[in-house]
CSV table of C-alpha atoms in Angstrom, one decimal:
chain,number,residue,atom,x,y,z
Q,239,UNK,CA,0.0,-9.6,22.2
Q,240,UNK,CA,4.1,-10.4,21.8
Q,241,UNK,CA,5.9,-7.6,20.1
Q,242,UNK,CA,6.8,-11.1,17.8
Q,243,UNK,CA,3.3,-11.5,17.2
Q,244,UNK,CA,2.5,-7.6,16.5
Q,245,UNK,CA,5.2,-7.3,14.6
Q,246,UNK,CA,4.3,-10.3,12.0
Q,247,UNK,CA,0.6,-8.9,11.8
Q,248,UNK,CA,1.8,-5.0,10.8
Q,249,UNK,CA,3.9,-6.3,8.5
Q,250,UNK,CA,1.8,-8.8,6.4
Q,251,UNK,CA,-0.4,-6.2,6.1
Q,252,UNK,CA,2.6,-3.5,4.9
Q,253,UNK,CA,3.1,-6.3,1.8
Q,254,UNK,CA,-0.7,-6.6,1.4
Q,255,UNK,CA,-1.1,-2.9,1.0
Q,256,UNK,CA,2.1,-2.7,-1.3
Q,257,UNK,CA,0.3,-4.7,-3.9
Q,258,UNK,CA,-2.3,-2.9,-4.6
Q,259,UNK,CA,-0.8,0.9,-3.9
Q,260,UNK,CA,0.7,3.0,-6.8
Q,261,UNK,CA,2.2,5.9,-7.6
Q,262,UNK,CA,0.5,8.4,-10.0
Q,263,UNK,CA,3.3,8.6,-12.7
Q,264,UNK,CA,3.9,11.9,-12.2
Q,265,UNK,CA,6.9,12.4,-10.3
Q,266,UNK,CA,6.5,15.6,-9.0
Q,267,UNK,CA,2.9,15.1,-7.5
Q,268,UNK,CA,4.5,11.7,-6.1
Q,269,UNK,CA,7.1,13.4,-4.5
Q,270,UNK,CA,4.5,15.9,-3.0
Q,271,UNK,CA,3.1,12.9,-1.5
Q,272,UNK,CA,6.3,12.1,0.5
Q,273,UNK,CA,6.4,15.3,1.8
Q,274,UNK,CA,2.9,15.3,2.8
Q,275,UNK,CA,3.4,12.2,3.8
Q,276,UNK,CA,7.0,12.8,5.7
Q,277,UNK,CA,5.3,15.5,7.7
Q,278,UNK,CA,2.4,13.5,8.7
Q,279,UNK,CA,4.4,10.9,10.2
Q,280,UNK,CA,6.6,13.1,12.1
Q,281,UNK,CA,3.8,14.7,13.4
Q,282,UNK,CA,2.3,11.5,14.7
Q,283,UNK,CA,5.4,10.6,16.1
Q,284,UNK,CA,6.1,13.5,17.8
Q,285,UNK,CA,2.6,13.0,19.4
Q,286,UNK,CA,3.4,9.8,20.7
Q,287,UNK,CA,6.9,10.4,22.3
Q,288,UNK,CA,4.8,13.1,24.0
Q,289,UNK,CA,2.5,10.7,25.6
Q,290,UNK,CA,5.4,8.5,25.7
Q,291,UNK,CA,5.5,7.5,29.8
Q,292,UNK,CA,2.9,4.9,28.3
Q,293,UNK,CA,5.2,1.7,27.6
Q,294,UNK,CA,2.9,0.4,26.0
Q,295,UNK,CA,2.4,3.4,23.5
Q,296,UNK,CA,6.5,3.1,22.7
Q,297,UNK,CA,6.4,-0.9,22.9
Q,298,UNK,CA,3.7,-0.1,19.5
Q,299,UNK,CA,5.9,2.3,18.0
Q,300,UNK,CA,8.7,0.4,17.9
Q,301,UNK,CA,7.0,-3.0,16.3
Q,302,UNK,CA,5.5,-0.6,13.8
Q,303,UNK,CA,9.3,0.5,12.9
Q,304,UNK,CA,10.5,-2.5,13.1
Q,305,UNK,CA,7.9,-3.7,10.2
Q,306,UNK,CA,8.2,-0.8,8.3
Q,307,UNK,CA,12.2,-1.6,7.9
Q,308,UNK,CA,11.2,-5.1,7.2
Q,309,UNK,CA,9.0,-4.0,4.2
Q,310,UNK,CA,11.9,-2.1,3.1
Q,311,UNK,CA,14.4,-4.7,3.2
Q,312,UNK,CA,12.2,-6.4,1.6
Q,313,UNK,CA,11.7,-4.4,-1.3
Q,314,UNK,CA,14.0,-2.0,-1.8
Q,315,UNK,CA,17.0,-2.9,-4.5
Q,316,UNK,CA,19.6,-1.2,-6.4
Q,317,UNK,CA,17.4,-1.7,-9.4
Q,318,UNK,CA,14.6,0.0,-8.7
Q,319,UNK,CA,13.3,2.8,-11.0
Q,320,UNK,CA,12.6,5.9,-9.8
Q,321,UNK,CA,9.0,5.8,-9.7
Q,322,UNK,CA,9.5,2.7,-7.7
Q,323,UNK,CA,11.8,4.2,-5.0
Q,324,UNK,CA,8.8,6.3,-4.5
Q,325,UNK,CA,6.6,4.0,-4.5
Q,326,UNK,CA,8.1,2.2,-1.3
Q,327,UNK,CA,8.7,5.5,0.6
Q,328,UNK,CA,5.6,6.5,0.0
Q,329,UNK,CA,4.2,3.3,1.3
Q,330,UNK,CA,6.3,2.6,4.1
Q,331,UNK,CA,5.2,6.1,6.1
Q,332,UNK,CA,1.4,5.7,4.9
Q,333,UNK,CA,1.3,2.3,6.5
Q,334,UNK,CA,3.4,3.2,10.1
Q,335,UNK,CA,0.9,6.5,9.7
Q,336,UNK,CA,-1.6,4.6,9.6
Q,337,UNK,CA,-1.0,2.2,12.3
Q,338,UNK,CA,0.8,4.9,14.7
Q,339,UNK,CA,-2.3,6.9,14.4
Q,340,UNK,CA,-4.5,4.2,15.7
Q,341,UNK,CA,-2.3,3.7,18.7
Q,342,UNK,CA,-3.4,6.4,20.7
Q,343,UNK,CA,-6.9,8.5,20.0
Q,344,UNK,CA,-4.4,11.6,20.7
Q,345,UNK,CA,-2.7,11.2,17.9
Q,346,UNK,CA,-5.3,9.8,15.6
Q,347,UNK,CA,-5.1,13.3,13.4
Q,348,UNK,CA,-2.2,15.8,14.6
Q,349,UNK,CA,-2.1,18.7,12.1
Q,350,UNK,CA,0.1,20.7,15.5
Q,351,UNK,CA,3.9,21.8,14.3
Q,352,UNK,CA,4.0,22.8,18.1
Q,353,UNK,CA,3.4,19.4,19.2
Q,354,UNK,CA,7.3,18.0,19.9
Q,355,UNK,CA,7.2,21.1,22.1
Q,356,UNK,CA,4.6,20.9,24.4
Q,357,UNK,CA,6.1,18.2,26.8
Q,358,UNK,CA,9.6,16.7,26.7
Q,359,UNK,CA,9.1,12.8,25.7
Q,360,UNK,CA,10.3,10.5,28.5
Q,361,UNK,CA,14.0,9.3,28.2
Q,362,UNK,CA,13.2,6.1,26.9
Q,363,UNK,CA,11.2,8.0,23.9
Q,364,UNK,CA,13.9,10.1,23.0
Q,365,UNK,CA,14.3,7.7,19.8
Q,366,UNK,CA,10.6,8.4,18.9
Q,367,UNK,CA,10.7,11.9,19.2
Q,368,UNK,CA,14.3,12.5,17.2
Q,369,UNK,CA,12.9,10.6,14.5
Q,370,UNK,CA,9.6,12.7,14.4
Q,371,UNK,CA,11.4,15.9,14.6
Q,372,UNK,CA,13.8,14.3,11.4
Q,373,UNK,CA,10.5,12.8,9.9
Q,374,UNK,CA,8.8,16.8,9.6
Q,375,UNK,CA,11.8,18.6,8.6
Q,376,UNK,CA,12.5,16.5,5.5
Q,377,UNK,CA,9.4,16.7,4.9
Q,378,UNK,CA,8.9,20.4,5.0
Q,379,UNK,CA,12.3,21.1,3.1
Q,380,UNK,CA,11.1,18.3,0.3
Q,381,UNK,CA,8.1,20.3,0.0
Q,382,UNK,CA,10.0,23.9,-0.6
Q,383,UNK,CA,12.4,21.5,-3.4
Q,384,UNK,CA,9.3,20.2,-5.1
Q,385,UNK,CA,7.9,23.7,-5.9
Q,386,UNK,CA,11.1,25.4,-6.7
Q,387,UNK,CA,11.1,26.6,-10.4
Q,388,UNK,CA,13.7,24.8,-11.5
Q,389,UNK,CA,13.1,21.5,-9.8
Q,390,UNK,CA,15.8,18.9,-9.3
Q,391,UNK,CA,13.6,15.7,-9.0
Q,392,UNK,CA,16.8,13.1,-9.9
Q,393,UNK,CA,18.8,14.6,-7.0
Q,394,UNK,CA,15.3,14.4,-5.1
Q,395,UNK,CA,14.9,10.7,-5.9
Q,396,UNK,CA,18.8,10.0,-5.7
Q,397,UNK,CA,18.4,10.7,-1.9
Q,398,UNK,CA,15.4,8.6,-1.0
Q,399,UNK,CA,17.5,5.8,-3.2
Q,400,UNK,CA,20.1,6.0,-0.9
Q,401,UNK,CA,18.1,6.4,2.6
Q,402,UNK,CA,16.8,3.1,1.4
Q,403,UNK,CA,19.8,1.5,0.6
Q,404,UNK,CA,21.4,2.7,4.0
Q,405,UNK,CA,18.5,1.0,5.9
Q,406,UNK,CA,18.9,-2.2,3.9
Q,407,UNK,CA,22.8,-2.5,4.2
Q,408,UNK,CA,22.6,-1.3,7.8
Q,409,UNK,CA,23.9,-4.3,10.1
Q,410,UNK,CA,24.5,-2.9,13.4
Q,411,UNK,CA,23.1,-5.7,15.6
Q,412,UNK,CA,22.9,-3.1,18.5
Q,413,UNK,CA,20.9,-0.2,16.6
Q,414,UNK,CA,17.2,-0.9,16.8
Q,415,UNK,CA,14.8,-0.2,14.2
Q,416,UNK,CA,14.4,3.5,15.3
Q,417,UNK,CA,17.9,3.8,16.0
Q,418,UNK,CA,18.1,2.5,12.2
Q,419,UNK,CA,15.6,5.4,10.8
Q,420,UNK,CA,17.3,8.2,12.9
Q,421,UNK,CA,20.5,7.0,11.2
Q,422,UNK,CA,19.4,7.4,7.8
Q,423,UNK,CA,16.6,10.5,7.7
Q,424,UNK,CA,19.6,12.3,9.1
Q,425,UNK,CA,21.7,11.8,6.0
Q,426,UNK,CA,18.5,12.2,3.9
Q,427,UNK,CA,18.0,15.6,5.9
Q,428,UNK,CA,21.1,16.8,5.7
Q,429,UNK,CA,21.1,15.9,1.9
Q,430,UNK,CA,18.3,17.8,1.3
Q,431,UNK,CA,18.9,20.8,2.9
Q,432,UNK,CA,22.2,21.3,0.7
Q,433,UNK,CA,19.8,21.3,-2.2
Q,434,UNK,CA,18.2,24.3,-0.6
Q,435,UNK,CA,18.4,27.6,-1.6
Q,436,UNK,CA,15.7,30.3,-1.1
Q,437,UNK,CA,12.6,28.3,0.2
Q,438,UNK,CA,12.9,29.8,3.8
C-alpha cells in the first residue's frame, strides 16, 4: 500500500470516529483524558522510534501523522468552544494511538516510562522519538495541572487552542507532518510547565 493510499484510509476513518466520539462535559475529567491520553501516545511512539531500523514501521508512523494533522485542519477553528478544543485533541491521539499501536505487536500496550531509553532510535527516527518524549511530558505535567487545588482549566484549554491553531496555520512546505507536531507540543510543553508550581 502507497503512503497516498494509507494515508486516505487512516484518515476517513479519524472523521468517522469523530462523529460519533464525545467528550463527557466535564472539563476536568476531559482534560484527564488528554493527559492519559498524551502519555499513551508518547509511550507508543517512543516504542516505535525504538524499533525504528524498520522503514516500514517509520513509513506507518508518519502516514498516521500526516492524517492526524489532516483531521486537525480539518476541524480545528478559532470558534471552537472549549469542550470542543478537547474534543479534537482528545480524538486526534486516540485514533494515531490506536493505529500506531497496531503497527507493531511491540508496541501494541507499552505502559514502560523507560522505554525511549532502552535503545537510541535510528537517525531517520529521531522525529518519532522527539515527539514521543514531547507527547509524555505534556502529558505527565497536564496531569499534575489537572489535580492541583486550585485548577486553571482556561489557561489549560487556552494552550491546546493554540497548539491547534499553530498546526493549522503552519505552512512550512519543508516541515513534515512530525516535523509539524514537534513544532507545536514544544510550545504547548513549554506553556504548561510555566503553569507549574509544586507538582514535582
Amino acid at each position: 500500500m502507497t503512503k497516498l493510499n494509507l494515508f486516505a484510509v487512516i484518515a476517513s476513518l479519524f472523521f468517522m470516529i469523530s462523529l460519533v466520539q464525545a467528550g463527557s462535559g466535564n472539563i476536568k475529567n476531559d482534560l484527564s483524558e488528554v493527559a492519559a491520553n498524551f502519555e499513551a501516545h508518547g509511550l507508543t511512539k517512543l516504542c516505535l522510534a525504538n524499533i525504528s531500523n524498520d522503514a516500514t514501521v517509520r513509513f506507518k508512523v508518519h502516514a498516521v501523522a500526516d492524517a492526524a494533522v489532516a483531521y486537525i485542519r480539518k476541524t480545528a477553528n478559532p470558534k471552537l468552544s472549549d469542550e470542543q478544543v478537547v474534543d479534537v485533541v482528545n480524538i486526534a491521539l486516540l485514533n494515531s494511538i490506536v493505529y500506531e499501536r497496531g503497527i507493531d505487536k511491540r508496541c501494541a500496550n507499552v505502559t514502560d516510562g523507560l522505554i525511549g531509553q532502552k535503545r537510541a532510535p535510528a537517525p531517520e527516527a529521531t522525529d518519532i522519538a522527539t515527539v514521543g518524549r514531547l507527547s509524555l511530558q505534556i502529558g505527565t505535567t497536564l496531569e499534575c495541572l489537572v489535580r492541583k487545588p486550585t485548577p486553571i482549566f482556561p489557561q489549560l484549554v487556552q494552550g491546546l487552542r493554540n497548539g491547534l491553531q499553530g498546526i493549522v496555520t503552519d505552512d512550512d512546505p519543508s516541515k513534515t507532518s512530525m516535523a509539524i507536531f514537534a513544532t507545536h507540543l514544544t510550545t504547548l510543553s513549554e506553556s504548561y510547565i510555566k503553569l507549574v508550581r509544586n507538582c514535582f
